[in-house]
């Protein structure tokens, strides 16, 4: 079960919401103080996801990320095409690429990759399963055009909004809440997000 | 949390209350709960020790990643 059948009357980490505006400053010449050339583009995604941990929702601040369309290339991999939410969990090396690509690898390279065991692939992304409230859209798959109801988060696009109506999880604009993910799904999102920010870069490993 | 919905499998003459079994992780334990049709608590079915003894930190450190992002970029 990806979503809760009966969402709670509180805002929670992983909730799908709507009606918020997001912005990402674009700086042409960073380094000068103050920067002389920059742009602030504001957009209002159809859906967004709450990225603040449940206990940190409040004080007029919320971390949020747009819920965006998935990459058509995901459907080239039969393991992903079968269920795109497989991207959310660690997987064996041979499942992370499509069979033709796996066949190109040398036996040594295959062995090296398989020795890593189950691991995340596509570390920036987390897929949201289809739901009646999320409109399907067309994607170009290997076999031609198709339709999907899956959406995804890109952890690189998380940003902050401020809203005085967000006092605490239960005292917030609840009318913006569209869907709540299940405890199990929230655990997967938390694990992948924690791993995304918590991994140690190879150059820092002793 | 894992969920098993028992509401759809009723047989003729079965007047039992439709319920859902959920498993909730709690510290080192897993609590198996039975919930009613409106997700209200009915009873604790089982308390068992979680077989995953790793902390979040240990989980993060134990998982490597498959570096395949380039394959899925726009071309």
CSV table of C-alpha atoms in Angstrom, one decimal:
chain,number,residue,atom,x,y,z
A,1,UNK,CA,0.0,0.0,0.0
A,2,UNK,CA,1.7,3.2,-1.2
A,3,UNK,CA,-0.8,5.7,0.1
A,4,UNK,CA,-2.9,5.8,3.3
A,5,UNK,CA,-6.6,5.2,2.5
A,6,UNK,CA,-7.6,7.6,5.2
A,7,UNK,CA,-5.1,10.5,5.5
A,8,UNK,CA,-4.7,12.1,8.9
A,9,UNK,CA,-5.7,15.7,9.5
A,10,UNK,CA,-2.1,16.8,9.9
A,11,UNK,CA,0.7,17.7,7.6
A,12,UNK,CA,3.3,14.9,7.4
A,13,UNK,CA,6.7,14.2,5.8
A,14,UNK,CA,6.0,12.8,2.3
A,15,UNK,CA,2.5,14.3,1.9
A,16,UNK,CA,1.4,15.4,-1.5
A,17,UNK,CA,0.2,19.0,-1.4
A,18,UNK,CA,-0.9,21.6,-3.8
A,19,UNK,CA,-1.3,25.4,-3.9
A,20,UNK,CA,2.3,26.4,-3.0
A,21,UNK,CA,4.8,28.5,-5.0
A,22,UNK,CA,8.4,27.5,-5.3
A,23,UNK,CA,11.4,29.5,-6.4
A,24,UNK,CA,15.0,28.8,-7.3
A,25,UNK,CA,17.4,31.9,-7.5
A,26,UNK,CA,19.6,31.8,-10.6
A,27,UNK,CA,22.8,33.7,-10.1
A,28,UNK,CA,24.9,34.6,-13.2
A,29,UNK,CA,27.9,35.9,-11.3
A,30,UNK,CA,28.3,34.4,-7.9
A,31,UNK,CA,31.2,35.5,-5.8
A,32,UNK,CA,30.5,39.3,-5.8
A,33,UNK,CA,28.9,40.7,-2.8
A,34,UNK,CA,26.1,41.5,-3.4
A,35,UNK,CA,25.7,39.5,-6.6
A,36,UNK,CA,25.1,41.9,-9.5
A,37,UNK,CA,23.1,39.7,-11.8
A,38,UNK,CA,20.6,37.2,-10.6
A,39,UNK,CA,17.0,36.1,-11.3
A,40,UNK,CA,14.3,34.7,-9.1
A,41,UNK,CA,11.9,32.6,-11.0
A,42,UNK,CA,8.7,31.6,-9.2
A,43,UNK,CA,6.6,28.7,-10.3
A,44,UNK,CA,3.6,26.9,-8.9
A,45,UNK,CA,3.8,23.2,-9.5
A,46,UNK,CA,0.6,21.2,-9.8
A,47,UNK,CA,1.7,19.0,-6.9
A,48,UNK,CA,4.6,19.2,-4.4
A,49,UNK,CA,5.8,17.0,-1.5
A,50,UNK,CA,6.5,18.0,2.1
A,51,UNK,CA,10.2,17.2,2.8
A,52,UNK,CA,10.3,18.5,6.4
A,53,UNK,CA,10.5,15.7,8.9
A,54,UNK,CA,7.1,15.4,10.6
A,55,UNK,CA,8.3,16.8,13.9
A,56,UNK,CA,10.0,19.8,12.2
A,57,UNK,CA,6.9,21.0,10.4
A,58,UNK,CA,5.9,24.4,11.9
A,59,UNK,CA,7.2,27.8,12.9
A,60,UNK,CA,6.1,29.2,9.5
A,61,UNK,CA,8.7,27.1,7.6
A,62,UNK,CA,8.4,24.1,5.3
A,63,UNK,CA,10.8,22.2,3.1
A,64,UNK,CA,9.1,21.2,0.0
A,65,UNK,CA,9.9,19.7,-3.4
A,66,UNK,CA,7.9,19.7,-6.7
A,67,UNK,CA,6.4,16.4,-7.8
A,68,UNK,CA,7.6,16.1,-11.4
A,69,UNK,CA,7.1,13.8,-14.3
A,70,UNK,CA,9.3,10.7,-14.5
A,71,UNK,CA,12.1,10.3,-17.1
A,72,UNK,CA,10.9,8.3,-20.1
A,73,UNK,CA,14.3,6.5,-20.0
A,74,UNK,CA,13.3,4.7,-16.8
A,75,UNK,CA,10.9,2.6,-19.0
A,76,UNK,CA,13.9,1.2,-21.0
A,77,UNK,CA,14.7,-0.9,-17.9
A,78,UNK,CA,12.1,-3.7,-17.7
A,79,UNK,CA,12.7,-4.0,-13.9
A,80,UNK,CA,11.6,-0.3,-13.5
A,81,UNK,CA,8.9,-0.5,-16.2
A,82,UNK,CA,7.3,-3.4,-14.3
A,83,UNK,CA,7.0,-1.2,-11.2
A,84,UNK,CA,8.7,2.2,-11.1
A,85,UNK,CA,8.7,2.3,-7.3
A,86,UNK,CA,11.5,-0.3,-7.5
A,87,UNK,CA,13.7,2.8,-8.0
A,88,UNK,CA,13.0,3.7,-4.4
A,89,UNK,CA,14.7,0.6,-2.9
A,90,UNK,CA,18.2,-1.0,-3.1
A,91,UNK,CA,18.5,-3.5,-5.9
A,92,UNK,CA,21.0,-6.0,-7.4
A,93,UNK,CA,23.5,-4.5,-9.9
A,94,UNK,CA,22.0,-6.4,-12.8
A,95,UNK,CA,18.6,-4.8,-12.2
A,96,UNK,CA,20.0,-1.3,-12.2
A,97,UNK,CA,20.5,-1.3,-16.0
A,98,UNK,CA,18.6,-2.8,-18.9
A,99,UNK,CA,19.6,-6.3,-20.2
A,100,UNK,CA,21.4,-5.0,-23.4
A,101,UNK,CA,23.5,-2.7,-21.3
A,102,UNK,CA,24.3,-5.4,-18.8
A,103,UNK,CA,25.4,-7.7,-21.6
A,104,UNK,CA,28.0,-5.2,-22.8
A,105,UNK,CA,29.9,-5.4,-19.5
A,106,UNK,CA,32.9,-7.7,-19.1
A,107,UNK,CA,32.6,-10.7,-16.7
A,108,UNK,CA,35.0,-8.9,-14.4
A,109,UNK,CA,33.0,-5.7,-14.4
A,110,UNK,CA,29.8,-7.7,-13.8
A,111,UNK,CA,31.4,-9.6,-10.9
A,112,UNK,CA,32.7,-6.3,-9.4
A,113,UNK,CA,29.3,-4.7,-9.6
A,114,UNK,CA,27.5,-7.8,-8.2
A,115,UNK,CA,29.9,-7.9,-5.3
A,116,UNK,CA,28.5,-4.6,-4.0
A,117,UNK,CA,25.2,-6.4,-3.3
A,118,UNK,CA,21.9,-4.6,-3.2
A,119,UNK,CA,22.4,-0.9,-3.5
A,120,UNK,CA,20.5,2.2,-4.5
A,121,UNK,CA,20.5,3.3,-8.2
A,122,UNK,CA,19.3,6.7,-9.4
A,123,UNK,CA,20.0,8.1,-5.9
A,124,UNK,CA,18.4,11.5,-6.5
A,125,UNK,CA,15.0,10.2,-7.3
A,126,UNK,CA,12.0,8.8,-5.4
A,127,UNK,CA,9.0,7.6,-7.3
A,128,UNK,CA,5.4,8.3,-6.3
A,129,UNK,CA,3.0,5.5,-7.4
A,130,UNK,CA,-0.1,6.3,-9.5
A,131,UNK,CA,-3.3,7.4,-7.8
A,132,UNK,CA,-6.7,8.6,-9.0
A,133,UNK,CA,-5.9,12.1,-7.8
A,134,UNK,CA,-2.7,12.3,-9.8
A,135,UNK,CA,-3.5,12.8,-13.5
A,136,UNK,CA,-1.7,10.4,-15.9
A,137,UNK,CA,0.4,11.8,-18.7
A,138,UNK,CA,2.1,10.5,-21.9
A,139,UNK,CA,5.6,9.2,-22.0
A,140,UNK,CA,7.7,8.0,-24.9
A,141,UNK,CA,8.6,4.4,-24.1
A,142,UNK,CA,10.7,2.0,-26.1
A,143,UNK,CA,7.6,0.4,-27.7
A,144,UNK,CA,6.1,3.8,-28.5
A,145,UNK,CA,4.1,6.4,-26.6
A,146,UNK,CA,2.4,5.3,-23.4
A,147,UNK,CA,0.8,6.7,-20.4
A,148,UNK,CA,1.9,6.7,-16.7
A,149,UNK,CA,0.4,8.0,-13.5
A,150,UNK,CA,3.8,7.9,-11.7
A,151,UNK,CA,5.5,11.0,-10.6
A,152,UNK,CA,8.8,11.6,-8.8
A,153,UNK,CA,10.9,13.7,-6.5
A,154,UNK,CA,14.3,15.0,-7.4
A,155,UNK,CA,16.1,15.6,-4.1
A,156,UNK,CA,18.2,18.3,-5.7
A,157,UNK,CA,15.1,20.4,-6.1
A,158,UNK,CA,14.1,20.7,-2.5
A,159,UNK,CA,13.5,24.3,-1.4
A,160,UNK,CA,12.0,26.2,1.5
A,161,UNK,CA,8.8,28.2,1.8
A,162,UNK,CA,7.6,30.4,4.5
A,163,UNK,CA,3.9,30.6,5.5
A,164,UNK,CA,2.5,32.0,8.7
A,165,UNK,CA,-0.4,29.5,8.6
A,166,UNK,CA,2.0,26.6,9.2
A,167,UNK,CA,2.3,26.7,13.0
A,168,UNK,CA,2.6,23.0,13.7
A,169,UNK,CA,1.6,19.8,11.8
A,170,UNK,CA,-2.0,19.9,13.0
A,171,UNK,CA,-2.3,23.7,12.8
A,172,UNK,CA,-1.6,24.3,9.1
A,173,UNK,CA,-3.4,24.8,5.9
A,174,UNK,CA,-4.8,21.2,5.7
A,175,UNK,CA,-6.9,22.0,2.6
A,176,UNK,CA,-3.6,21.9,0.7
A,177,UNK,CA,-3.1,18.2,1.5
A,178,UNK,CA,-3.9,15.9,-1.3
A,179,UNK,CA,-2.4,12.5,-0.4
A,180,UNK,CA,-0.6,10.9,2.5
A,181,UNK,CA,1.9,8.1,2.0
A,182,UNK,CA,1.8,5.0,4.2
A,183,UNK,CA,4.1,4.4,7.1
A,184,UNK,CA,6.0,1.9,5.0
A,185,UNK,CA,6.4,4.3,2.1
A,186,UNK,CA,7.4,7.1,4.4
A,187,UNK,CA,10.1,4.8,5.8
A,188,UNK,CA,11.4,4.1,2.3
A,189,UNK,CA,11.5,7.8,1.6
A,190,UNK,CA,13.2,8.6,4.9
A,191,UNK,CA,15.8,5.9,4.3
A,192,UNK,CA,16.6,7.0,0.8
A,193,UNK,CA,16.7,10.7,1.7
A,194,UNK,CA,18.9,10.0,4.7
A,195,UNK,CA,21.2,7.9,2.5
A,196,UNK,CA,21.3,10.6,-0.1
A,197,UNK,CA,22.5,13.2,2.3
A,198,UNK,CA,24.4,10.9,4.7
A,199,UNK,CA,26.7,8.9,2.3
A,200,UNK,CA,30.4,9.4,2.7
A,201,UNK,CA,32.1,10.4,-0.5
A,202,UNK,CA,34.7,7.9,-1.7
A,203,UNK,CA,37.5,10.5,-1.4
A,204,UNK,CA,36.7,10.9,2.4
A,205,UNK,CA,36.8,7.2,3.1
A,206,UNK,CA,39.9,6.0,5.0
B,1,UNK,CA,4.9,-0.9,8.0
B,2,UNK,CA,3.4,-3.8,6.1
B,3,UNK,CA,-0.3,-4.2,5.6
B,4,UNK,CA,-2.6,-7.1,4.9
B,5,UNK,CA,-6.2,-6.2,4.1
B,6,UNK,CA,-8.5,-8.9,5.3
B,7,UNK,CA,-11.7,-7.0,4.3
B,8,UNK,CA,-11.8,-8.3,0.7
B,9,UNK,CA,-11.6,-12.0,1.4
B,10,UNK,CA,-14.8,-12.6,3.3
B,11,UNK,CA,-16.8,-15.7,2.5
B,12,UNK,CA,-20.5,-16.1,2.4
B,13,UNK,CA,-21.9,-16.2,5.9
B,14,UNK,CA,-18.8,-14.6,7.3
B,15,UNK,CA,-20.0,-11.9,9.6
B,16,UNK,CA,-16.7,-10.9,11.0
B,17,UNK,CA,-15.7,-7.2,11.2
B,18,UNK,CA,-13.5,-6.3,8.1
B,19,UNK,CA,-10.1,-5.5,9.4
B,20,UNK,CA,-6.5,-4.7,8.3
B,21,UNK,CA,-3.3,-6.1,9.8
B,22,UNK,CA,-0.5,-3.7,10.0
B,23,UNK,CA,3.1,-4.1,11.2
B,24,UNK,CA,4.5,-1.0,12.9
B,25,UNK,CA,8.3,-0.8,13.7
B,26,UNK,CA,8.9,0.4,17.2
B,27,UNK,CA,12.5,0.6,18.4
B,28,UNK,CA,13.8,-2.9,18.3
B,29,UNK,CA,10.4,-4.5,18.0
B,30,UNK,CA,7.7,-4.9,15.4
B,31,UNK,CA,4.1,-4.5,16.7
B,32,UNK,CA,1.5,-6.3,14.6
B,33,UNK,CA,-1.9,-4.5,15.0
B,34,UNK,CA,-5.4,-5.3,13.8
B,35,UNK,CA,-7.2,-2.2,12.6
B,36,UNK,CA,-10.9,-1.8,11.9
B,37,UNK,CA,-12.5,-0.5,8.7
B,38,UNK,CA,-11.8,3.1,9.7
B,39,UNK,CA,-8.3,2.3,10.8
B,40,UNK,CA,-9.3,2.3,14.5
B,41,UNK,CA,-7.3,0.1,16.8
B,42,UNK,CA,-8.8,-3.3,17.5
B,43,UNK,CA,-6.1,-5.3,19.1
B,44,UNK,CA,-2.4,-6.2,19.3
B,45,UNK,CA,-1.9,-9.4,17.4
B,46,UNK,CA,1.8,-10.0,18.0
B,47,UNK,CA,4.9,-8.3,19.4
B,48,UNK,CA,8.1,-9.6,17.9
B,49,UNK,CA,11.8,-8.6,17.8
B,50,UNK,CA,12.8,-6.8,14.6
B,51,UNK,CA,15.3,-8.8,12.6
B,52,UNK,CA,16.9,-5.7,11.2
B,53,UNK,CA,19.2,-4.6,14.1
B,54,UNK,CA,20.9,-1.8,12.2
B,55,UNK,CA,20.5,1.8,13.2
B,56,UNK,CA,19.8,4.4,10.5
B,57,UNK,CA,23.5,5.3,10.6
B,58,UNK,CA,24.5,1.7,10.0
B,59,UNK,CA,21.9,1.4,7.2
B,60,UNK,CA,23.4,4.5,5.5
B,61,UNK,CA,26.9,3.2,5.8
B,62,UNK,CA,26.2,-0.3,4.7
B,63,UNK,CA,24.5,0.6,1.4
B,64,UNK,CA,26.7,1.5,-1.6
B,65,UNK,CA,25.1,2.7,-4.9
B,66,UNK,CA,25.1,1.7,-8.5
B,67,UNK,CA,26.5,4.5,-10.6
B,68,UNK,CA,24.1,4.3,-13.6
B,69,UNK,CA,22.6,7.8,-13.6
B,70,UNK,CA,24.3,8.7,-16.9
B,71,UNK,CA,22.4,6.0,-18.7
B,72,UNK,CA,19.0,7.5,-17.8
B,73,UNK,CA,19.9,11.1,-18.8
B,74,UNK,CA,18.2,12.9,-21.7
B,75,UNK,CA,20.0,12.2,-25.0
